[in-house]
């Protein structure tokens, strides 16, 4: 059965898109059929998958607004190993139009994915770094949430607002929504603040805190400029190995 996972954090710079791209590639390398949905107007997941966001014939905008079917827009990314529903700056128009709609505006992505979701084992949604209508669509479409989090004070402060939003979505439009895991990114265990924040997360969230961590790694930072996941760009790097560990943990945890 397909699992739809929204990667979200309203705080930018926590490695959300990097995690989405490399998790998609790692799951695909473990023989899972993966669709990555780029719901972020920045289009970084699209570029990181080797697709030029400026040259798109169609995007997730078209399917959210009901102008085209998902199957007409989904691209195969053979080097990365997964399928992509691409996005770019045009998505800002979707945000405006969705706000103007009265009925069903939070379910547009649900409707867009309905025809194709069963073709995949996992659908990963890279949400924008803000709590807007695009993010609400991502959370409404998802079975669960994966929260990339940098181990610092302000990240913890912003997490409470995100959890409040998840609860609101759960209470109103998606009662099945779960927290699938909290992922520590840019992780450096030598740093005392990292250890302190990790302890707080473990004490509060328990098993929801994933064992896998993603370290700071130059190869991870370099990979997007080559249009490749780090698992393809530098497969033996620490960053690549960490994302494979993450993929295996999620496969066990979610029975993917």
PDB file of C-alpha atoms in Angstrom:
ATOM      1  CA  UNK A   1       0.000   0.000   0.000  1.00  0.00           C
ATOM      2  CA  UNK A   2       1.326   3.432  -0.959  1.00  0.00           C
ATOM      3  CA  UNK A   3       2.673   5.621   1.823  1.00  0.00           C
ATOM      4  CA  UNK A   4       2.499   9.374   1.227  1.00  0.00           C
ATOM      5  CA  UNK A   5       5.021  11.302   3.321  1.00  0.00           C
ATOM      6  CA  UNK A   6       5.175  15.093   3.597  1.00  0.00           C
ATOM      7  CA  UNK A   7       8.570  16.551   4.459  1.00  0.00           C
ATOM      8  CA  UNK A   8       7.920  19.872   6.104  1.00  0.00           C
ATOM      9  CA  UNK A   9       9.394  22.496   8.380  1.00  0.00           C
ATOM     10  CA  UNK A  10       8.435  26.150   8.206  1.00  0.00           C
ATOM     11  CA  UNK A  11      11.998  27.103   9.109  1.00  0.00           C
ATOM     12  CA  UNK A  12      14.221  27.283   6.029  1.00  0.00           C
ATOM     13  CA  UNK A  13      17.766  26.000   5.856  1.00  0.00           C
ATOM     14  CA  UNK A  14      17.204  22.782   7.805  1.00  0.00           C
ATOM     15  CA  UNK A  15      17.954  20.417   4.922  1.00  0.00           C
ATOM     16  CA  UNK A  16      14.337  19.640   4.052  1.00  0.00           C
ATOM     17  CA  UNK A  17      14.735  19.539   0.271  1.00  0.00           C
ATOM     18  CA  UNK A  18      18.123  17.838   0.505  1.00  0.00           C
ATOM     19  CA  UNK A  19      16.519  15.161   2.663  1.00  0.00           C
ATOM     20  CA  UNK A  20      13.612  14.769   0.233  1.00  0.00           C
ATOM     21  CA  UNK A  21      15.828  14.299  -2.816  1.00  0.00           C
ATOM     22  CA  UNK A  22      18.317  11.960  -1.179  1.00  0.00           C
ATOM     23  CA  UNK A  23      15.672   9.935   0.640  1.00  0.00           C
ATOM     24  CA  UNK A  24      13.841   9.473  -2.665  1.00  0.00           C
ATOM     25  CA  UNK A  25      17.037   8.235  -4.324  1.00  0.00           C
ATOM     26  CA  UNK A  26      17.925   5.988  -1.398  1.00  0.00           C
ATOM     27  CA  UNK A  27      14.485   4.370  -1.335  1.00  0.00           C
ATOM     28  CA  UNK A  28      14.645   3.877  -5.096  1.00  0.00           C
ATOM     29  CA  UNK A  29      18.058   2.216  -4.713  1.00  0.00           C
ATOM     30  CA  UNK A  30      16.380  -0.214  -2.315  1.00  0.00           C
ATOM     31  CA  UNK A  31      13.904  -1.216  -5.046  1.00  0.00           C
ATOM     32  CA  UNK A  32      11.001   0.992  -3.959  1.00  0.00           C
ATOM     33  CA  UNK A  33       8.944   2.782  -6.585  1.00  0.00           C
ATOM     34  CA  UNK A  34       9.183   6.433  -5.598  1.00  0.00           C
ATOM     35  CA  UNK A  35       7.450   9.626  -6.692  1.00  0.00           C
ATOM     36  CA  UNK A  36       8.898  12.924  -5.475  1.00  0.00           C
ATOM     37  CA  UNK A  37       6.485  15.878  -5.528  1.00  0.00           C
ATOM     38  CA  UNK A  38       8.116  19.325  -5.582  1.00  0.00           C
ATOM     39  CA  UNK A  39       5.549  21.555  -3.881  1.00  0.00           C
ATOM     40  CA  UNK A  40       8.063  24.311  -3.088  1.00  0.00           C
ATOM     41  CA  UNK A  41       8.023  27.370  -5.415  1.00  0.00           C
ATOM     42  CA  UNK A  42      11.814  27.498  -5.121  1.00  0.00           C
ATOM     43  CA  UNK A  43      11.925  24.342  -7.258  1.00  0.00           C
ATOM     44  CA  UNK A  44      15.092  23.084  -5.607  1.00  0.00           C
ATOM     45  CA  UNK A  45      13.955  19.459  -5.506  1.00  0.00           C
ATOM     46  CA  UNK A  46      13.322  19.684  -9.246  1.00  0.00           C
ATOM     47  CA  UNK A  47      16.786  21.100  -9.931  1.00  0.00           C
ATOM     48  CA  UNK A  48      18.377  18.592  -7.537  1.00  0.00           C
ATOM     49  CA  UNK A  49      16.766  15.804  -9.559  1.00  0.00           C
ATOM     50  CA  UNK A  50      18.502  16.962 -12.736  1.00  0.00           C
ATOM     51  CA  UNK A  51      15.509  18.818 -14.233  1.00  0.00           C
ATOM     52  CA  UNK A  52      15.685  22.482 -15.282  1.00  0.00           C
ATOM     53  CA  UNK A  53      12.822  24.212 -13.478  1.00  0.00           C
ATOM     54  CA  UNK A  54      12.865  27.002 -16.081  1.00  0.00           C
ATOM     55  CA  UNK A  55      12.175  24.617 -18.980  1.00  0.00           C
ATOM     56  CA  UNK A  56       9.174  22.702 -17.670  1.00  0.00           C
ATOM     57  CA  UNK A  57       6.400  21.781 -20.094  1.00  0.00           C
ATOM     58  CA  UNK A  58       4.083  21.248 -17.117  1.00  0.00           C
ATOM     59  CA  UNK A  59       4.342  21.312 -13.352  1.00  0.00           C
ATOM     60  CA  UNK A  60       2.553  20.444 -10.142  1.00  0.00           C
ATOM     61  CA  UNK A  61       0.825  23.831 -10.517  1.00  0.00           C
ATOM     62  CA  UNK A  62      -1.126  22.509 -13.506  1.00  0.00           C
ATOM     63  CA  UNK A  63      -2.366  19.467 -11.613  1.00  0.00           C
ATOM     64  CA  UNK A  64      -3.232  21.367  -8.426  1.00  0.00           C
ATOM     65  CA  UNK A  65      -5.357  23.793 -10.423  1.00  0.00           C
ATOM     66  CA  UNK A  66      -6.953  20.929 -12.350  1.00  0.00           C
ATOM     67  CA  UNK A  67      -5.621  21.945 -15.763  1.00  0.00           C
ATOM     68  CA  UNK A  68      -3.723  18.703 -16.391  1.00  0.00           C
ATOM     69  CA  UNK A  69      -3.520  15.181 -15.002  1.00  0.00           C
ATOM     70  CA  UNK A  70      -0.558  14.150 -12.876  1.00  0.00           C
ATOM     71  CA  UNK A  71       0.283  11.381 -15.354  1.00  0.00           C
ATOM     72  CA  UNK A  72       0.772  14.019 -18.062  1.00  0.00           C
ATOM     73  CA  UNK A  73       3.278  15.997 -16.011  1.00  0.00           C
ATOM     74  CA  UNK A  74       5.277  13.380 -14.088  1.00  0.00           C
ATOM     75  CA  UNK A  75       8.843  13.024 -15.348  1.00  0.00           C
ATOM     76  CA  UNK A  76      11.142  10.033 -15.146  1.00  0.00           C
ATOM     77  CA  UNK A  77      14.536  10.822 -13.611  1.00  0.00           C
ATOM     78  CA  UNK A  78      16.579   7.762 -14.586  1.00  0.00           C
ATOM     79  CA  UNK A  79      19.861   8.979 -13.106  1.00  0.00           C
ATOM     80  CA  UNK A  80      18.221   9.703  -9.760  1.00  0.00           C
ATOM     81  CA  UNK A  81      16.126   6.542  -9.946  1.00  0.00           C
ATOM     82  CA  UNK A  82      12.688   7.971  -9.168  1.00  0.00           C
ATOM     83  CA  UNK A  83       9.769   9.805 -10.777  1.00  0.00           C
ATOM     84  CA  UNK A  84       9.244  13.527 -10.272  1.00  0.00           C
ATOM     85  CA  UNK A  85       6.214  15.795 -10.228  1.00  0.00           C
ATOM     86  CA  UNK A  86       8.190  18.995 -10.794  1.00  0.00           C
ATOM     87  CA  UNK A  87       7.627  22.480  -9.458  1.00  0.00           C
ATOM     88  CA  UNK A  88       8.954  26.012  -9.906  1.00  0.00           C
ATOM     89  CA  UNK A  89       8.166  29.639  -9.151  1.00  0.00           C
ATOM     90  CA  UNK A  90       4.817  29.371 -10.918  1.00  0.00           C
ATOM     91  CA  UNK A  91       3.544  27.715  -7.743  1.00  0.00           C
ATOM     92  CA  UNK A  92       3.193  31.149  -6.171  1.00  0.00           C
ATOM     93  CA  UNK A  93       0.152  31.556  -8.438  1.00  0.00           C
ATOM     94  CA  UNK A  94      -1.355  28.428  -6.914  1.00  0.00           C
ATOM     95  CA  UNK A  95      -1.028  29.920  -3.451  1.00  0.00           C
ATOM     96  CA  UNK A  96      -3.021  32.995  -4.535  1.00  0.00           C
ATOM     97  CA  UNK A  97      -5.719  31.019  -6.341  1.00  0.00           C
ATOM     98  CA  UNK A  98      -6.145  28.501  -3.550  1.00  0.00           C
ATOM     99  CA  UNK A  99      -6.758  31.298  -1.062  1.00  0.00           C
ATOM    100  CA  UNK A 100      -9.546  32.611  -3.295  1.00  0.00           C
ATOM    101  CA  UNK A 101     -11.341  29.265  -3.469  1.00  0.00           C
ATOM    102  CA  UNK A 102     -14.119  28.637  -0.986  1.00  0.00           C
ATOM    103  CA  UNK A 103     -14.546  24.868  -1.125  1.00  0.00           C
ATOM    104  CA  UNK A 104     -12.007  22.040  -1.208  1.00  0.00           C
ATOM    105  CA  UNK A 105      -8.949  24.240  -1.531  1.00  0.00           C
ATOM    106  CA  UNK A 106      -6.991  22.094   0.930  1.00  0.00           C
ATOM    107  CA  UNK A 107      -7.733  18.897  -1.067  1.00  0.00           C
ATOM    108  CA  UNK A 108      -6.422  19.898  -4.508  1.00  0.00           C
ATOM    109  CA  UNK A 109      -3.245  17.823  -4.152  1.00  0.00           C
ATOM    110  CA  UNK A 110      -5.244  14.850  -2.820  1.00  0.00           C
ATOM    111  CA  UNK A 111      -7.291  14.925  -6.011  1.00  0.00           C
ATOM    112  CA  UNK A 112      -4.184  15.375  -8.168  1.00  0.00           C
ATOM    113  CA  UNK A 113      -2.407  12.346  -6.670  1.00  0.00           C
ATOM    114  CA  UNK A 114      -5.402  10.030  -6.584  1.00  0.00           C
ATOM    115  CA  UNK A 115      -4.924   8.695 -10.128  1.00  0.00           C
ATOM    116  CA  UNK A 116      -1.210   7.914  -9.779  1.00  0.00           C
ATOM    117  CA  UNK A 117      -0.422   7.171  -6.127  1.00  0.00           C
ATOM    118  CA  UNK A 118      -1.101   3.434  -6.426  1.00  0.00           C
ATOM    119  CA  UNK A 119       1.700   3.122  -8.995  1.00  0.00           C
ATOM    120  CA  UNK A 120       4.283   3.900  -6.304  1.00  0.00           C
ATOM    121  CA  UNK A 121       5.368   2.416  -3.000  1.00  0.00           C
ATOM    122  CA  UNK A 122       6.253   5.836  -1.609  1.00  0.00           C
ATOM    123  CA  UNK A 123       5.235   9.386  -2.492  1.00  0.00           C
ATOM    124  CA  UNK A 124       7.443  12.075  -0.927  1.00  0.00           C
ATOM    125  CA  UNK A 125       6.125  15.649  -0.866  1.00  0.00           C
ATOM    126  CA  UNK A 126       8.689  18.431  -0.493  1.00  0.00           C
ATOM    127  CA  UNK A 127       6.601  21.180   1.130  1.00  0.00           C
ATOM    128  CA  UNK A 128       7.477  24.906   1.147  1.00  0.00           C
ATOM    129  CA  UNK A 129       9.366  26.313   4.163  1.00  0.00           C
ATOM    130  CA  UNK A 130       6.223  28.089   5.388  1.00  0.00           C
ATOM    131  CA  UNK A 131       2.806  27.199   6.772  1.00  0.00           C
ATOM    132  CA  UNK A 132       0.761  28.283   3.737  1.00  0.00           C
ATOM    133  CA  UNK A 133      -1.966  26.733   1.575  1.00  0.00           C
ATOM    134  CA  UNK A 134       0.561  24.677  -0.393  1.00  0.00           C
ATOM    135  CA  UNK A 135       1.829  23.148   2.843  1.00  0.00           C
ATOM    136  CA  UNK A 136      -1.751  22.561   3.984  1.00  0.00           C
ATOM    137  CA  UNK A 137      -2.344  20.702   0.698  1.00  0.00           C
ATOM    138  CA  UNK A 138       0.757  18.600   1.310  1.00  0.00           C
ATOM    139  CA  UNK A 139      -0.308  17.712   4.849  1.00  0.00           C
ATOM    140  CA  UNK A 140      -3.867  16.951   3.750  1.00  0.00           C
ATOM    141  CA  UNK A 141      -2.594  14.562   1.062  1.00  0.00           C
ATOM    142  CA  UNK A 142      -0.108  12.801   3.359  1.00  0.00           C
ATOM    143  CA  UNK A 143      -0.410   9.745   5.562  1.00  0.00           C
ATOM    144  CA  UNK A 144       2.319  11.130   7.775  1.00  0.00           C
ATOM    145  CA  UNK A 145       4.903  13.837   8.296  1.00  0.00           C
ATOM    146  CA  UNK A 146       8.691  13.640   8.324  1.00  0.00           C
ATOM    147  CA  UNK A 147      10.182  16.696  10.018  1.00  0.00           C
ATOM    148  CA  UNK A 148      13.822  17.535   9.215  1.00  0.00           C
ATOM    149  CA  UNK A 149      15.222  19.516  12.136  1.00  0.00           C
ATOM    150  CA  UNK A 150      18.541  21.162  12.814  1.00  0.00           C
ATOM    151  CA  UNK A 151      19.656  20.747  16.417  1.00  0.00           C
ATOM    152  CA  UNK A 152      19.525  24.374  17.548  1.00  0.00           C
ATOM    153  CA  UNK A 153      17.354  26.471  19.855  1.00  0.00           C
ATOM    154  CA  UNK A 154      15.290  28.313  17.241  1.00  0.00           C
ATOM    155  CA  UNK A 155      14.503  25.057  15.460  1.00  0.00           C
ATOM    156  CA  UNK A 156      12.875  23.761  18.631  1.00  0.00           C
ATOM    157  CA  UNK A 157      10.905  26.970  19.001  1.00  0.00           C
ATOM    158  CA  UNK A 158       9.505  26.675  15.468  1.00  0.00           C
ATOM    159  CA  UNK A 159       8.677  23.003  15.908  1.00  0.00           C
ATOM    160  CA  UNK A 160       5.807  23.773  18.277  1.00  0.00           C
ATOM    161  CA  UNK A 161       4.060  25.911  15.624  1.00  0.00           C
ATOM    162  CA  UNK A 162       4.431  23.121  13.081  1.00  0.00           C
ATOM    163  CA  UNK A 163       3.030  20.531  15.478  1.00  0.00           C
ATOM    164  CA  UNK A 164       0.063  22.817  16.146  1.00  0.00           C
ATOM    165  CA  UNK A 165      -0.584  22.983  12.397  1.00  0.00           C
ATOM    166  CA  UNK A 166      -0.357  19.199  12.086  1.00  0.00           C
ATOM    167  CA  UNK A 167      -2.941  18.850  14.869  1.00  0.00           C
ATOM    168  CA  UNK A 168      -5.241  21.371  13.177  1.00  0.00           C
ATOM    169  CA  UNK A 169      -5.018  19.458   9.881  1.00  0.00           C
ATOM    170  CA  UNK A 170      -5.663  16.213  11.737  1.00  0.00           C
ATOM    171  CA  UNK A 171      -8.710  17.633  13.516  1.00  0.00           C
ATOM    172  CA  UNK A 172     -10.227  19.232  10.411  1.00  0.00           C
ATOM    173  CA  UNK A 173      -9.443  17.479   7.118  1.00  0.00           C
ATOM    174  CA  UNK A 174      -7.024  14.555   7.614  1.00  0.00           C
ATOM    175  CA  UNK A 175      -7.699  12.548  10.779  1.00  0.00           C
ATOM    176  CA  UNK A 176      -5.229   9.819   9.690  1.00  0.00           C
ATOM    177  CA  UNK A 177      -2.225  12.181   9.683  1.00  0.00           C
ATOM    178  CA  UNK A 178       0.668  10.966  11.845  1.00  0.00           C
ATOM    179  CA  UNK A 179       4.155  12.105  12.751  1.00  0.00           C
ATOM    180  CA  UNK A 180       6.289   9.497  10.996  1.00  0.00           C
ATOM    181  CA  UNK A 181       9.530  10.808  12.392  1.00  0.00           C
ATOM    182  CA  UNK A 182      11.764  13.702  13.341  1.00  0.00           C
ATOM    183  CA  UNK A 183      15.048  13.720  11.453  1.00  0.00           C
ATOM    184  CA  UNK A 184      18.108  15.475  12.833  1.00  0.00           C
ATOM    185  CA  UNK A 185      20.033  17.153  10.015  1.00  0.00           C
ATOM    186  CA  UNK A 186      23.435  18.903   9.808  1.00  0.00           C
ATOM    187  CA  UNK A 187      24.202  16.747  12.803  1.00  0.00           C
ATOM    188  CA  UNK A 188      27.487  17.032  14.711  1.00  0.00           C
ATOM    189  CA  UNK A 189      27.630  15.000  17.908  1.00  0.00           C
ATOM    190  CA  UNK A 190      30.806  16.831  18.980  1.00  0.00           C
ATOM    191  CA  UNK A 191      28.698  19.951  19.550  1.00  0.00           C
ATOM    192  CA  UNK A 192      27.266  20.238  23.069  1.00  0.00           C
ATOM    193  CA  UNK A 193      24.165  22.103  21.828  1.00  0.00           C
ATOM    194  CA  UNK A 194      23.484  19.274  19.375  1.00  0.00           C
ATOM    195  CA  UNK A 195      23.648  16.759  22.216  1.00  0.00           C
ATOM    196  CA  UNK A 196      21.443  18.900  24.466  1.00  0.00           C
ATOM    197  CA  UNK A 197      18.777  19.404  21.784  1.00  0.00           C
ATOM    198  CA  UNK A 198      18.886  15.713  20.897  1.00  0.00           C
ATOM    199  CA  UNK A 199      18.228  14.837  24.537  1.00  0.00           C
ATOM    200  CA  UNK A 200      15.269  17.225  24.685  1.00  0.00           C
ATOM    201  CA  UNK A 201      13.839  15.748  21.491  1.00  0.00           C
ATOM    202  CA  UNK A 202      14.294  12.206  22.771  1.00  0.00           C
ATOM    203  CA  UNK A 203      12.702  13.023  26.123  1.00  0.00           C
ATOM    204  CA  UNK A 204       9.690  14.697  24.511  1.00  0.00           C
ATOM    205  CA  UNK A 205       9.122  12.659  21.359  1.00  0.00           C
ATOM    206  CA  UNK A 206      10.488   9.262  22.307  1.00  0.00           C
ATOM    207  CA  UNK A 207      10.325   6.808  19.408  1.00  0.00           C
ATOM    208  CA  UNK A 208       9.225   9.556  16.995  1.00  0.00           C
ATOM    209  CA  UNK A 209      12.852  10.738  16.992  1.00  0.00           C
ATOM    210  CA  UNK A 210      14.577   8.779  14.248  1.00  0.00           C
ATOM    211  CA  UNK A 211      17.825   7.026  15.074  1.00  0.00           C
ATOM    212  CA  UNK A 212      19.269   8.013  11.701  1.00  0.00           C
ATOM    213  CA  UNK A 213      20.992  11.387  11.557  1.00  0.00           C
ATOM    214  CA  UNK A 214      22.269  13.368   8.578  1.00  0.00           C
ATOM    215  CA  UNK A 215      25.729  14.876   9.179  1.00  0.00           C
ATOM    216  CA  UNK A 216      27.167  18.029   7.729  1.00  0.00           C
ATOM    217  CA  UNK A 217      28.951  16.825   4.609  1.00  0.00           C
ATOM    218  CA  UNK A 218      30.476  18.756   1.725  1.00  0.00           C
ATOM    219  CA  UNK A 219      29.434  16.126  -0.826  1.00  0.00           C
ATOM    220  CA  UNK A 220      25.791  16.585   0.161  1.00  0.00           C
ATOM    221  CA  UNK A 221      26.166  20.333  -0.427  1.00  0.00           C
ATOM    222  CA  UNK A 222      27.882  19.833  -3.796  1.00  0.00           C
ATOM    223  CA  UNK A 223      25.459  17.291  -5.271  1.00  0.00           C
ATOM    224  CA  UNK A 224      22.571  19.661  -6.228  1.00  0.00           C
ATOM    225  CA  UNK A 225      24.855  21.735  -8.454  1.00  0.00           C
ATOM    226  CA  UNK A 226      25.390  18.568 -10.504  1.00  0.00           C
ATOM    227  CA  UNK A 227      21.672  17.793 -10.645  1.00  0.00           C
ATOM    228  CA  UNK A 228      22.162  14.559  -8.732  1.00  0.00           C
ATOM    229  CA  UNK A 229      21.309  13.118  -5.328  1.00  0.00           C
ATOM    230  CA  UNK A 230      24.404  12.607  -3.219  1.00  0.00           C
ATOM    231  CA  UNK A 231      23.759   8.859  -3.415  1.00  0.00           C
ATOM    232  CA  UNK A 232      24.628   9.098  -7.110  1.00  0.00           C
ATOM    233  CA  UNK A 233      27.145  11.937  -6.978  1.00  0.00           C
ATOM    234  CA  UNK A 234      29.292  10.539  -4.160  1.00  0.00           C
ATOM    235  CA  UNK A 235      27.834   7.194  -3.187  1.00  0.00           C
ATOM    236  CA  UNK A 236      30.518   6.327  -0.637  1.00  0.00           C
ATOM    237  CA  UNK A 237      30.436   9.677   1.180  1.00  0.00           C
ATOM    238  CA  UNK A 238      29.204  10.005   4.766  1.00  0.00           C
ATOM    239  CA  UNK A 239      26.180  11.934   3.553  1.00  0.00           C
ATOM    240  CA  UNK A 240      25.220   9.233   1.076  1.00  0.00           C
ATOM    241  CA  UNK A 241      25.590   6.470   3.642  1.00  0.00           C
ATOM    242  CA  UNK A 242      23.526   8.425   6.177  1.00  0.00           C
ATOM    243  CA  UNK A 243      20.607   8.760   3.761  1.00  0.00           C
ATOM    244  CA  UNK A 244      20.707   5.037   3.041  1.00  0.00           C
ATOM    245  CA  UNK A 245      20.530   4.360   6.784  1.00  0.00           C
ATOM    246  CA  UNK A 246      17.550   6.726   6.949  1.00  0.00           C
ATOM    247  CA  UNK A 247      15.802   4.931   4.089  1.00  0.00           C
ATOM    248  CA  UNK A 248      16.297   1.537   5.743  1.00  0.00           C
ATOM    249  CA  UNK A 249      14.965   2.822   9.069  1.00  0.00           C
ATOM    250  CA  UNK A 250      11.824   4.207   7.393  1.00  0.00           C
ATOM    251  CA  UNK A 251      11.313   0.950   5.483  1.00  0.00           C
ATOM    252  CA  UNK A 252      11.346  -0.939   8.783  1.00  0.00           C
ATOM    253  CA  UNK A 253       9.309   1.639  10.659  1.00  0.00           C
ATOM    254  CA  UNK A 254       6.595   2.090   8.030  1.00  0.00           C
ATOM    255  CA  UNK A 255       6.688  -1.363   6.399  1.00  0.00           C
ATOM    256  CA  UNK A 256       7.443   0.188   3.027  1.00  0.00           C
TER     257      UNK A 256
END
